[in-house]
Amino acid sequence: MKITVNGVSVETDATTLAQLLVEHGKAEAKIATAVNEAFVPAIARETHSLADGDRVEIVAPRQGG
Amino acid sequence: MRKFYGVELSSPLMLGTSQYPSPAVLAEAFRRSGASVATVSVRREAGGDTAGQDFWALIENLGVAILPNTAGCHSVKEAVTTAHMARELFDTKWIKLEVIGHSDSLQPDPFNTLEAARILCADGFEVFPYCTEDLVLCERLVEAGCEVLMPWGAPIGTGLGLNNIFGLRALRAQFPDIPLVIDAGLGVPSQAAHAMELGYDAVLLNTAVAKAGDPAAMADAFGKAVVAGQLAYAADPMEPRDMAAPSTPVLGQAIL
């Protein structure tokens, strides 16, 4: 299915958010996630199913003022 | 000393982590400033990009409190979702709530800031709202549950200093028990000292240090300035007067 990850359109076989993070090499990384503009806590990634057209955001710590 | 959600800060300097020439310079600036708080953000990271992971390793070693922000957010929804991601990412209830309302001045949106503050306070966040010195807005933010207020000195990144000293002084008088932080607009240490002399509890700055020719030296200067201003306020400064008054005794002066 086709979804959007951080604004980029991608094809994925992942059916859950946790699987998507493994695909992107972020399973163990210090990141936080949102799907379709709603926060998805780490504890819910295993059970959060992905659907065609979903918009996923993966964020990490970054410089800030 | 007023506490920030129960936390007593070792220094009244909060320092941003953006725009430094290198990670090493950032770390040196923090070390020399004695800053007690580092502000950070959350930004996209996917694929092989590990910039965020590397940055976190650096920040963790600074040994300071972490204050994540919602920088760049314009809507309530964006700010609230960003705050939730930051809370999980940094394992802190602290959030610097920044909801921008004007793209040129980067002035905080008072209406969206208040609405987001209400939502986040009700959800257990400890909100540090970036706001203006508007007394009514600040009153509402406190009613919403904010236990800290962070009015701007001047627009972000301008270095103009304290644009409305009267308003900032009025805010201090209006909220004697609330920790107040000047957030944004400071350019040189004398302005930070002035903020502290007004009775403010801390200053938050980034560009003035990061964009200085020698960021670590400037961080040192700001660290000393906030302590000087804090000491001066506690020492109860004299009242200014319009006419001169001789400091050397007049009595006993020889008639020549």
PDB file of C-alpha atoms in Angstrom:
ATOM      1  CA  MET A   1       0.000   0.000   0.000  1.00  0.00           C
ATOM      2  CA  LYS A   2       1.013   3.560  -0.434  1.00  0.00           C
ATOM      3  CA  ILE A   3       1.411   5.845   2.582  1.00  0.00           C
ATOM      4  CA  THR A   4       3.231   9.073   3.362  1.00  0.00           C
ATOM      5  CA  VAL A   5       6.173   9.114   5.790  1.00  0.00           C
ATOM      6  CA  ASN A   6       7.407  12.534   6.837  1.00  0.00           C
ATOM      7  CA  GLY A   7       5.847  14.052   3.750  1.00  0.00           C
ATOM      8  CA  VAL A   8       7.332  11.533   1.316  1.00  0.00           C
ATOM      9  CA  SER A   9       5.131   9.048  -0.512  1.00  0.00           C
ATOM     10  CA  VAL A  10       6.331   5.454   0.041  1.00  0.00           C
ATOM     11  CA  GLU A  11       5.251   1.895  -0.771  1.00  0.00           C
ATOM     12  CA  THR A  12       5.216  -0.375   2.261  1.00  0.00           C
ATOM     13  CA  ASP A  13       4.387  -3.947   3.247  1.00  0.00           C
ATOM     14  CA  ALA A  14       4.073  -2.957   6.890  1.00  0.00           C
ATOM     15  CA  THR A  15       0.622  -3.414   8.357  1.00  0.00           C
ATOM     16  CA  THR A  16       1.350  -1.817  11.699  1.00  0.00           C
ATOM     17  CA  LEU A  17       3.210   1.289  12.777  1.00  0.00           C
ATOM     18  CA  ALA A  18       5.750  -0.867  14.630  1.00  0.00           C
ATOM     19  CA  GLN A  19       6.524  -2.799  11.414  1.00  0.00           C
ATOM     20  CA  LEU A  20       6.907   0.444   9.505  1.00  0.00           C
ATOM     21  CA  LEU A  21       9.484   1.654  12.033  1.00  0.00           C
ATOM     22  CA  VAL A  22      11.453  -1.584  11.561  1.00  0.00           C
ATOM     23  CA  GLU A  23      11.342  -1.024   7.772  1.00  0.00           C
ATOM     24  CA  HIS A  24      12.760   2.449   8.290  1.00  0.00           C
ATOM     25  CA  GLY A  25      15.458   1.364  10.733  1.00  0.00           C
ATOM     26  CA  LYS A  26      13.861   3.272  13.574  1.00  0.00           C
ATOM     27  CA  ALA A  27      12.645   0.435  15.801  1.00  0.00           C
ATOM     28  CA  GLU A  28      15.245   1.151  18.474  1.00  0.00           C
ATOM     29  CA  ALA A  29      15.727   4.863  17.816  1.00  0.00           C
ATOM     30  CA  LYS A  30      14.702   7.702  20.093  1.00  0.00           C
ATOM     31  CA  ILE A  31      11.671   8.860  18.138  1.00  0.00           C
ATOM     32  CA  ALA A  32       8.002   9.734  18.560  1.00  0.00           C
ATOM     33  CA  THR A  33       5.190   9.143  16.113  1.00  0.00           C
ATOM     34  CA  ALA A  34       1.910  10.514  14.844  1.00  0.00           C
ATOM     35  CA  VAL A  35      -0.499   9.124  12.268  1.00  0.00           C
ATOM     36  CA  ASN A  36      -2.931  11.361  10.435  1.00  0.00           C
ATOM     37  CA  GLU A  37      -2.012  14.266  12.724  1.00  0.00           C
ATOM     38  CA  ALA A  38      -2.789  12.306  15.909  1.00  0.00           C
ATOM     39  CA  PHE A  39      -0.087  11.288  18.406  1.00  0.00           C
ATOM     40  CA  VAL A  40       0.479   7.525  18.640  1.00  0.00           C
ATOM     41  CA  PRO A  41       2.337   6.605  21.848  1.00  0.00           C
ATOM     42  CA  ALA A  42       5.126   4.044  21.714  1.00  0.00           C
ATOM     43  CA  ILE A  43       3.044   1.537  23.632  1.00  0.00           C
ATOM     44  CA  ALA A  44       0.380   1.575  20.873  1.00  0.00           C
ATOM     45  CA  ARG A  45       2.685   1.106  17.857  1.00  0.00           C
ATOM     46  CA  GLU A  46       2.348  -2.697  17.787  1.00  0.00           C
ATOM     47  CA  THR A  47      -1.415  -2.532  17.577  1.00  0.00           C
ATOM     48  CA  HIS A  48      -1.787   0.562  15.425  1.00  0.00           C
ATOM     49  CA  SER A  49      -2.820  -0.697  11.969  1.00  0.00           C
ATOM     50  CA  LEU A  50      -1.837   1.263   8.903  1.00  0.00           C
ATOM     51  CA  ALA A  51      -4.211   1.981   6.038  1.00  0.00           C
ATOM     52  CA  ASP A  52      -3.666   3.090   2.471  1.00  0.00           C
ATOM     53  CA  GLY A  53      -3.137   6.842   2.342  1.00  0.00           C
ATOM     54  CA  ASP A  54      -2.102   7.206   5.996  1.00  0.00           C
ATOM     55  CA  ARG A  55       0.163  10.128   6.817  1.00  0.00           C
ATOM     56  CA  VAL A  56       2.869   9.061   9.261  1.00  0.00           C
ATOM     57  CA  GLU A  57       5.175  11.455  11.070  1.00  0.00           C
ATOM     58  CA  ILE A  58       8.365  10.210  12.731  1.00  0.00           C
ATOM     59  CA  VAL A  59      10.187  12.815  14.817  1.00  0.00           C
ATOM     60  CA  ALA A  60      13.380  12.864  16.834  1.00  0.00           C
ATOM     61  CA  PRO A  61      15.121  15.298  19.206  1.00  0.00           C
ATOM     62  CA  ARG A  62      16.473  18.349  17.447  1.00  0.00           C
ATOM     63  CA  GLN A  63      18.034  21.713  18.161  1.00  0.00           C
ATOM     64  CA  GLY A  64      15.578  24.318  19.423  1.00  0.00           C
ATOM     65  CA  GLY A  65      15.344  27.759  20.920  1.00  0.00           C
TER      66      GLY A  65
ATOM     67  CA  MET B   1      13.651  31.961  44.788  1.00  0.00           C
ATOM     68  CA  ARG B   2      10.486  31.107  42.890  1.00  0.00           C
ATOM     69  CA  LYS B   3      10.332  27.502  41.721  1.00  0.00           C
ATOM     70  CA  PHE B   4       9.438  26.270  38.261  1.00  0.00           C
ATOM     71  CA  TYR B   5       6.749  23.663  38.831  1.00  0.00           C
ATOM     72  CA  GLY B   6       8.473  22.728  42.067  1.00  0.00           C
ATOM     73  CA  VAL B   7      11.976  22.781  40.597  1.00  0.00           C
ATOM     74  CA  GLU B   8      14.583  25.230  41.857  1.00  0.00           C
ATOM     75  CA  LEU B   9      16.968  26.152  39.060  1.00  0.00           C
ATOM     76  CA  SER B  10      20.687  26.389  39.774  1.00  0.00           C
ATOM     77  CA  SER B  11      21.002  29.293  37.322  1.00  0.00           C
ATOM     78  CA  PRO B  12      18.464  31.793  35.947  1.00  0.00           C
ATOM     79  CA  LEU B  13      19.756  31.197  32.438  1.00  0.00           C
ATOM     80  CA  MET B  14      17.873  29.005  29.985  1.00  0.00           C
ATOM     81  CA  LEU B  15      19.776  28.453  26.765  1.00  0.00           C
ATOM     82  CA  GLY B  16      18.634  27.330  23.342  1.00  0.00           C
ATOM     83  CA  THR B  17      20.504  24.649  21.414  1.00  0.00           C
ATOM     84  CA  SER B  18      20.041  25.908  17.853  1.00  0.00           C
ATOM     85  CA  GLN B  19      22.298  27.630  15.303  1.00  0.00           C
ATOM     86  CA  TYR B  20      25.704  26.936  16.913  1.00  0.00           C
ATOM     87  CA  PRO B  21      28.673  26.565  14.559  1.00  0.00           C
ATOM     88  CA  SER B  22      29.310  23.030  15.845  1.00  0.00           C
ATOM     89  CA  PRO B  23      28.213  20.571  18.555  1.00  0.00           C
ATOM     90  CA  ALA B  24      31.512  21.176  20.364  1.00  0.00           C
ATOM     91  CA  VAL B  25      30.860  24.917  20.511  1.00  0.00           C
ATOM     92  CA  LEU B  26      27.346  24.259  21.801  1.00  0.00           C
ATOM     93  CA  ALA B  27      28.682  22.083  24.615  1.00  0.00           C
ATOM     94  CA  GLU B  28      31.345  24.650  25.511  1.00  0.00           C
ATOM     95  CA  ALA B  29      28.756  27.446  25.535  1.00  0.00           C
ATOM     96  CA  PHE B  30      26.610  25.498  27.985  1.00  0.00           C
ATOM     97  CA  ARG B  31      29.583  24.712  30.181  1.00  0.00           C
ATOM     98  CA  ARG B  32      30.728  28.318  30.407  1.00  0.00           C
ATOM     99  CA  SER B  33      27.248  29.829  30.785  1.00  0.00           C
ATOM    100  CA  GLY B  34      26.243  27.652  33.728  1.00  0.00           C
ATOM    101  CA  ALA B  35      22.772  27.457  32.136  1.00  0.00           C
ATOM    102  CA  SER B  36      20.363  25.219  34.021  1.00  0.00           C
ATOM    103  CA  VAL B  37      17.910  24.509  31.203  1.00  0.00           C
ATOM    104  CA  ALA B  38      18.298  23.574  27.523  1.00  0.00           C
ATOM    105  CA  THR B  39      15.491  24.116  25.058  1.00  0.00           C
ATOM    106  CA  VAL B  40      15.065  21.532  22.318  1.00  0.00           C
ATOM    107  CA  SER B  41      12.572  20.724  19.575  1.00  0.00           C
ATOM    108  CA  VAL B  42      11.188  17.729  17.732  1.00  0.00           C
ATOM    109  CA  ARG B  43      11.693  17.431  14.002  1.00  0.00           C
ATOM    110  CA  ARG B  44      11.250  14.801  11.319  1.00  0.00           C
ATOM    111  CA  GLU B  45      13.739  11.951  11.106  1.00  0.00           C
ATOM    112  CA  ALA B  46      13.411   9.013   8.732  1.00  0.00           C
ATOM    113  CA  GLY B  47      15.552   6.620   6.751  1.00  0.00           C
ATOM    114  CA  GLY B  48      19.259   6.648   7.493  1.00  0.00           C
ATOM    115  CA  ASP B  49      19.201  10.094   9.044  1.00  0.00           C
ATOM    116  CA  THR B  50      20.577   9.893  12.601  1.00  0.00           C
ATOM    117  CA  ALA B  51      21.035  13.616  13.291  1.00  0.00           C
ATOM    118  CA  GLY B  52      18.454  13.544  16.064  1.00  0.00           C
ATOM    119  CA  GLN B  53      20.036  10.546  17.763  1.00  0.00           C
ATOM    120  CA  ASP B  54      23.469  12.189  17.661  1.00  0.00           C
ATOM    121  CA  PHE B  55      22.053  15.459  18.952  1.00  0.00           C
ATOM    122  CA  TRP B  56      20.354  13.698  21.858  1.00  0.00           C
ATOM    123  CA  ALA B  57      23.607  12.014  22.884  1.00  0.00           C
ATOM    124  CA  LEU B  58      25.184  15.473  23.097  1.00  0.00           C
ATOM    125  CA  ILE B  59      22.319  17.053  25.058  1.00  0.00           C
ATOM    126  CA  GLU B  60      22.063  14.202  27.538  1.00  0.00           C
ATOM    127  CA  ASN B  61      25.649  14.838  28.557  1.00  0.00           C
ATOM    128  CA  LEU B  62      25.067  18.512  29.350  1.00  0.00           C
ATOM    129  CA  GLY B  63      23.467  17.579  32.668  1.00  0.00           C
ATOM    130  CA  VAL B  64      20.778  20.272  32.456  1.00  0.00           C
ATOM    131  CA  ALA B  65      16.979  20.201  32.578  1.00  0.00           C
ATOM    132  CA  ILE B  66      15.300  19.734  29.200  1.00  0.00           C
ATOM    133  CA  LEU B  67      12.559  22.086  28.030  1.00  0.00           C
ATOM    134  CA  PRO B  68      11.090  20.906  24.721  1.00  0.00           C
ATOM    135  CA  ASN B  69       9.279  23.470  22.597  1.00  0.00           C
ATOM    136  CA  THR B  70       6.465  23.514  20.072  1.00  0.00           C
ATOM    137  CA  ALA B  71       8.335  25.954  17.823  1.00  0.00           C
ATOM    138  CA  GLY B  72       6.864  26.554  14.408  1.00  0.00           C
ATOM    139  CA  CYS B  73       3.336  25.550  15.381  1.00  0.00           C
ATOM    140  CA  HIS B  74       0.526  27.850  14.297  1.00  0.00           C
ATOM    141  CA  SER B  75      -2.557  25.851  15.240  1.00  0.00           C
ATOM    142  CA  VAL B  76      -3.785  24.438  18.539  1.00  0.00           C
ATOM    143  CA  LYS B  77      -3.868  20.928  17.102  1.00  0.00           C
ATOM    144  CA  GLU B  78      -0.271  21.099  15.849  1.00  0.00           C
ATOM    145  CA  ALA B  79       0.957  22.421  19.187  1.00  0.00           C
ATOM    146  CA  VAL B  80      -0.923  19.852  21.258  1.00  0.00           C
ATOM    147  CA  THR B  81       0.228  16.919  19.107  1.00  0.00           C
ATOM    148  CA  THR B  82       3.809  18.202  19.143  1.00  0.00           C
ATOM    149  CA  ALA B  83       3.641  18.522  22.932  1.00  0.00           C
ATOM    150  CA  HIS B  84       2.511  14.920  23.252  1.00  0.00           C
ATOM    151  CA  MET B  85       5.356  13.704  21.046  1.00  0.00           C
ATOM    152  CA  ALA B  86       7.831  15.803  23.041  1.00  0.00           C
ATOM    153  CA  ARG B  87       6.571  14.496  26.376  1.00  0.00           C
ATOM    154  CA  GLU B  88       7.193  10.928  25.299  1.00  0.00           C
ATOM    155  CA  LEU B  89      10.462  11.671  23.538  1.00  0.00           C
ATOM    156  CA  PHE B  90      12.074  13.637  26.364  1.00  0.00           C
ATOM    157  CA  ASP B  91      10.247  12.014  29.255  1.00  0.00           C
ATOM    158  CA  THR B  92       9.245  15.350  30.764  1.00  0.00           C
ATOM    159  CA  LYS B  93       5.989  17.109  31.539  1.00  0.00           C
ATOM    160  CA  TRP B  94       7.616  20.462  30.799  1.00  0.00           C
ATOM    161  CA  ILE B  95       6.651  22.052  27.512  1.00  0.00           C
ATOM    162  CA  LYS B  96       7.531  25.470  26.129  1.00  0.00           C
ATOM    163  CA  LEU B  97       4.262  26.251  24.411  1.00  0.00           C
ATOM    164  CA  GLU B  98       4.898  28.310  21.312  1.00  0.00           C
ATOM    165  CA  VAL B  99       1.986  28.995  18.987  1.00  0.00           C
ATOM    166  CA  ILE B 100       2.922  31.587  16.419  1.00  0.00           C
ATOM    167  CA  GLY B 101       0.291  34.015  15.186  1.00  0.00           C
ATOM    168  CA  HIS B 102       2.186  36.368  12.921  1.00  0.00           C
ATOM    169  CA  SER B 103       4.740  35.250  10.390  1.00  0.00           C
ATOM    170  CA  ASP B 104       6.828  38.459  10.264  1.00  0.00           C
ATOM    171  CA  SER B 105       7.084  39.276  13.964  1.00  0.00           C
ATOM    172  CA  LEU B 106       6.701  35.652  15.127  1.00  0.00           C
ATOM    173  CA  GLN B 107       4.371  37.103  17.737  1.00  0.00           C
ATOM    174  CA  PRO B 108       2.637  34.399  19.739  1.00  0.00           C
ATOM    175  CA  ASP B 109      -1.034  33.894  18.903  1.00  0.00           C
ATOM    176  CA  PRO B 110      -2.736  34.792  22.190  1.00  0.00           C
ATOM    177  CA  PHE B 111      -5.989  33.004  21.369  1.00  0.00           C
ATOM    178  CA  ASN B 112      -4.478  29.721  20.202  1.00  0.00           C
ATOM    179  CA  THR B 113      -1.829  29.817  22.921  1.00  0.00           C
ATOM    180  CA  LEU B 114      -4.534  30.090  25.570  1.00  0.00           C
ATOM    181  CA  GLU B 115      -6.636  27.318  24.070  1.00  0.00           C
ATOM    182  CA  ALA B 116      -3.634  25.002  23.743  1.00  0.00           C
ATOM    183  CA  ALA B 117      -2.552  25.855  27.303  1.00  0.00           C
ATOM    184  CA  ARG B 118      -5.983  24.883  28.639  1.00  0.00           C
ATOM    185  CA  ILE B 119      -5.822  21.517  26.857  1.00  0.00           C
ATOM    186  CA  LEU B 120      -2.249  20.756  27.884  1.00  0.00           C
ATOM    187  CA  CYS B 121      -2.617  21.834  31.533  1.00  0.00           C
ATOM    188  CA  ALA B 122      -5.734  19.662  31.824  1.00  0.00           C
ATOM    189  CA  ASP B 123      -3.714  16.777  30.394  1.00  0.00           C
ATOM    190  CA  GLY B 124      -1.008  17.032  33.053  1.00  0.00           C
ATOM    191  CA  PHE B 125       1.587  19.056  31.167  1.00  0.00           C
ATOM    192  CA  GLU B 126       3.611  21.708  32.967  1.00  0.00           C
ATOM    193  CA  VAL B 127       3.280  24.522  30.494  1.00  0.00           C
ATOM    194  CA  PHE B 128       5.781  27.345  29.941  1.00  0.00           C
ATOM    195  CA  PRO B 129       3.783  29.591  27.593  1.00  0.00           C
ATOM    196  CA  TYR B 130       5.640  31.910  25.236  1.00  0.00           C
ATOM    197  CA  CYS B 131       3.426  34.972  25.376  1.00  0.00           C
ATOM    198  CA  THR B 132       3.388  38.739  25.212  1.00  0.00           C
ATOM    199  CA  GLU B 133       3.321  40.994  28.290  1.00  0.00           C
ATOM    200  CA  ASP B 134      -0.466  41.429  27.871  1.00  0.00           C
ATOM    201  CA  LEU B 135      -1.868  41.393  31.403  1.00  0.00           C
ATOM    202  CA  VAL B 136      -5.234  39.956  30.401  1.00  0.00           C
ATOM    203  CA  LEU B 137      -3.699  37.120  28.389  1.00  0.00           C
ATOM    204  CA  CYS B 138      -1.308  36.318  31.233  1.00  0.00           C
ATOM    205  CA  GLU B 139      -4.172  36.321  33.746  1.00  0.00           C
ATOM    206  CA  ARG B 140      -6.064  33.852  31.545  1.00  0.00           C
ATOM    207  CA  LEU B 141      -2.990  31.649  31.127  1.00  0.00           C
ATOM    208  CA  VAL B 142      -2.588  31.457  34.887  1.00  0.00           C
ATOM    209  CA  GLU B 143      -6.290  30.644  35.254  1.00  0.00           C
ATOM    210  CA  ALA B 144      -5.786  27.883  32.672  1.00  0.00           C
ATOM    211  CA  GLY B 145      -3.181  26.313  34.961  1.00  0.00           C
ATOM    212  CA  CYS B 146       0.120  27.798  33.808  1.00  0.00           C
ATOM    213  CA  GLU B 147       2.455  28.238  36.780  1.00  0.00           C
ATOM    214  CA  VAL B 148       5.122  30.009  34.713  1.00  0.00           C
ATOM    215  CA  LEU B 149       4.831  32.881  32.217  1.00  0.00           C
ATOM    216  CA  MET B 150       7.341  33.619  29.466  1.00  0.00           C
ATOM    217  CA  PRO B 151       6.741  37.018  27.879  1.00  0.00           C
ATOM    218  CA  TRP B 152       8.877  38.101  24.980  1.00  0.00           C
ATOM    219  CA  GLY B 153      11.447  40.848  25.390  1.00  0.00           C
ATOM    220  CA  ALA B 154      11.335  41.544  21.663  1.00  0.00           C
ATOM    221  CA  PRO B 155      10.563  39.410  18.591  1.00  0.00           C
ATOM    222  CA  ILE B 156      12.546  36.163  18.297  1.00  0.00           C
ATOM    223  CA  GLY B 157      16.018  36.556  16.869  1.00  0.00           C
ATOM    224  CA  THR B 158      16.006  40.366  16.759  1.00  0.00           C
ATOM    225  CA  GLY B 159      18.378  41.150  19.627  1.00  0.00           C
ATOM    226  CA  LEU B 160      16.401  44.313  20.377  1.00  0.00           C
ATOM    227  CA  GLY B 161      16.235  43.660  24.111  1.00  0.00           C
ATOM    228  CA  LEU B 162      13.319  44.699  26.311  1.00  0.00           C
ATOM    229  CA  ASN B 163      10.874  46.559  24.083  1.00  0.00           C
ATOM    230  CA  ASN B 164       8.266  47.339  26.728  1.00  0.00           C
ATOM    231  CA  ILE B 165       9.879  47.829  30.100  1.00  0.00           C
ATOM    232  CA  PHE B 166       6.754  49.426  31.541  1.00  0.00           C
ATOM    233  CA  GLY B 167       4.649  46.416  30.518  1.00  0.00           C
ATOM    234  CA  LEU B 168       7.198  43.936  31.851  1.00  0.00           C
ATOM    235  CA  ARG B 169       7.393  45.797  35.151  1.00  0.00           C
ATOM    236  CA  ALA B 170       3.594  45.813  35.391  1.00  0.00           C
ATOM    237  CA  LEU B 171       3.564  42.062  34.750  1.00  0.00           C
ATOM    238  CA  ARG B 172       6.039  41.502  37.583  1.00  0.00           C
ATOM    239  CA  ALA B 173       3.859  43.577  39.920  1.00  0.00           C
ATOM    240  CA  GLN B 174       0.690  41.800  38.811  1.00  0.00           C
ATOM    241  CA  PHE B 175       2.038  38.275  39.374  1.00  0.00           C
ATOM    242  CA  PRO B 176       4.263  38.391  42.457  1.00  0.00           C
ATOM    243  CA  ASP B 177       4.172  34.612  42.958  1.00  0.00           C
ATOM    244  CA  ILE B 178       4.506  33.381  39.366  1.00  0.00           C
ATOM    245  CA  PRO B 179       7.979  32.675  37.951  1.00  0.00           C
ATOM    246  CA  LEU B 180       8.494  35.011  34.993  1.00  0.00           C
ATOM    247  CA  VAL B 181      10.971  34.357  32.198  1.00  0.00           C
ATOM    248  CA  ILE B 182      11.967  36.777  29.457  1.00  0.00           C
ATOM    249  CA  ASP B 183      11.861  34.595  26.382  1.00  0.00           C
ATOM    250  CA  ALA B 184      13.213  35.905  23.098  1.00  0.00           C
ATOM    251  CA  GLY B 185      14.597  39.119  21.733  1.00  0.00           C
ATOM    252  CA  LEU B 186      17.698  39.546  23.879  1.00  0.00           C
ATOM    253  CA  GLY B 187      20.900  40.525  22.077  1.00  0.00           C
ATOM    254  CA  VAL B 188      23.504  41.451  24.678  1.00  0.00           C
ATOM    255  CA  PRO B 189      24.127  40.587  28.344  1.00  0.00           C
ATOM    256  CA  SER B 190      23.181  44.043  29.680  1.00  0.00           C
ATOM    257  CA  GLN B 191      19.616  43.389  28.487  1.00  0.00           C
ATOM    258  CA  ALA B 192      19.539  40.098  30.371  1.00  0.00           C
ATOM    259  CA  ALA B 193      20.848  41.834  33.486  1.00  0.00           C
ATOM    260  CA  HIS B 194      18.127  44.459  33.092  1.00  0.00           C
ATOM    261  CA  ALA B 195      15.454  41.746  32.921  1.00  0.00           C
ATOM    262  CA  MET B 196      16.757  40.275  36.159  1.00  0.00           C
ATOM    263  CA  GLU B 197      16.914  43.747  37.765  1.00  0.00           C
ATOM    264  CA  LEU B 198      13.178  44.051  37.026  1.00  0.00           C
ATOM    265  CA  GLY B 199      12.684  41.034  39.257  1.00  0.00           C
ATOM    266  CA  TYR B 200      12.332  38.440  36.543  1.00  0.00           C
ATOM    267  CA  ASP B 201      13.254  34.900  37.524  1.00  0.00           C
ATOM    268  CA  ALA B 202      15.117  33.794  34.412  1.00  0.00           C
ATOM    269  CA  VAL B 203      15.874  34.617  30.811  1.00  0.00           C
ATOM    270  CA  LEU B 204      15.724  32.293  27.834  1.00  0.00           C
ATOM    271  CA  LEU B 205      17.884  33.050  24.836  1.00  0.00           C
ATOM    272  CA  ASN B 206      19.530  31.339  21.915  1.00  0.00           C
ATOM    273  CA  THR B 207      20.500  33.496  18.941  1.00  0.00           C
ATOM    274  CA  ALA B 208      22.443  36.065  20.999  1.00  0.00           C
ATOM    275  CA  VAL B 209      24.851  33.329  22.081  1.00  0.00           C
ATOM    276  CA  ALA B 210      24.820  31.012  19.077  1.00  0.00           C
ATOM    277  CA  LYS B 211      25.340  33.798  16.533  1.00  0.00           C
ATOM    278  CA  ALA B 212      27.984  35.702  18.479  1.00  0.00           C
ATOM    279  CA  GLY B 213      31.492  35.709  17.022  1.00  0.00           C
ATOM    280  CA  ASP B 214      32.630  33.684  20.029  1.00  0.00           C
ATOM    281  CA  PRO B 215      29.532  31.848  21.334  1.00  0.00           C
ATOM    282  CA  ALA B 216      31.243  30.320  24.368  1.00  0.00           C
ATOM    283  CA  ALA B 217      32.562  33.702  25.544  1.00  0.00           C
ATOM    284  CA  MET B 218      29.164  35.289  25.000  1.00  0.00           C
ATOM    285  CA  ALA B 219      27.536  32.447  26.956  1.00  0.00           C
ATOM    286  CA  ASP B 220      29.958  33.181  29.778  1.00  0.00           C
ATOM    287  CA  ALA B 221      29.000  36.875  29.640  1.00  0.00           C
ATOM    288  CA  PHE B 222      25.273  36.105  29.772  1.00  0.00           C
ATOM    289  CA  GLY B 223      25.803  33.705  32.659  1.00  0.00           C
ATOM    290  CA  LYS B 224      27.540  36.437  34.656  1.00  0.00           C
ATOM    291  CA  ALA B 225      24.983  39.093  33.626  1.00  0.00           C
ATOM    292  CA  VAL B 226      21.957  37.183  34.895  1.00  0.00           C
ATOM    293  CA  VAL B 227      23.649  36.533  38.217  1.00  0.00           C
ATOM    294  CA  ALA B 228      24.603  40.230  38.498  1.00  0.00           C
ATOM    295  CA  GLY B 229      21.026  41.302  37.726  1.00  0.00           C
ATOM    296  CA  GLN B 230      19.602  38.798  40.174  1.00  0.00           C
ATOM    297  CA  LEU B 231      21.920  40.009  42.953  1.00  0.00           C
ATOM    298  CA  ALA B 232      21.083  43.630  42.166  1.00  0.00           C
ATOM    299  CA  TYR B 233      17.333  43.032  42.394  1.00  0.00           C
ATOM    300  CA  ALA B 234      17.724  41.226  45.697  1.00  0.00           C
ATOM    301  CA  ALA B 235      19.879  44.099  46.978  1.00  0.00           C
ATOM    302  CA  ASP B 236      16.952  46.542  46.525  1.00  0.00           C
ATOM    303  CA  PRO B 237      18.272  49.214  44.119  1.00  0.00           C
ATOM    304  CA  MET B 238      18.039  52.906  44.953  1.00  0.00           C
ATOM    305  CA  GLU B 239      15.201  54.962  43.495  1.00  0.00           C
ATOM    306  CA  PRO B 240      16.256  57.085  40.515  1.00  0.00           C
ATOM    307  CA  ARG B 241      15.790  60.852  40.893  1.00  0.00           C
ATOM    308  CA  ASP B 242      15.807  63.750  38.463  1.00  0.00           C
ATOM    309  CA  MET B 243      18.101  66.131  40.329  1.00  0.00           C
ATOM    310  CA  ALA B 244      21.709  65.579  41.357  1.00  0.00           C
ATOM    311  CA  ALA B 245      22.501  64.796  44.986  1.00  0.00           C
ATOM    312  CA  PRO B 246      26.131  65.017  46.149  1.00  0.00           C
ATOM    313  CA  SER B 247      27.544  61.744  47.393  1.00  0.00           C
ATOM    314  CA  THR B 248      30.516  63.374  49.132  1.00  0.00           C
ATOM    315  CA  PRO B 249      29.545  65.144  52.403  1.00  0.00           C
ATOM    316  CA  VAL B 250      29.035  68.882  52.032  1.00  0.00           C
ATOM    317  CA  LEU B 251      29.498  69.419  55.779  1.00  0.00           C
ATOM    318  CA  GLY B 252      33.081  70.102  56.696  1.00  0.00           C
ATOM    319  CA  GLN B 253      34.163  71.303  53.307  1.00  0.00           C
ATOM    320  CA  ALA B 254      36.938  73.880  53.603  1.00  0.00           C
ATOM    321  CA  ILE B 255      36.153  77.439  52.621  1.00  0.00           C
ATOM    322  CA  LEU B 256      38.825  78.352  50.103  1.00  0.00           C
TER     323      LEU B 256
END
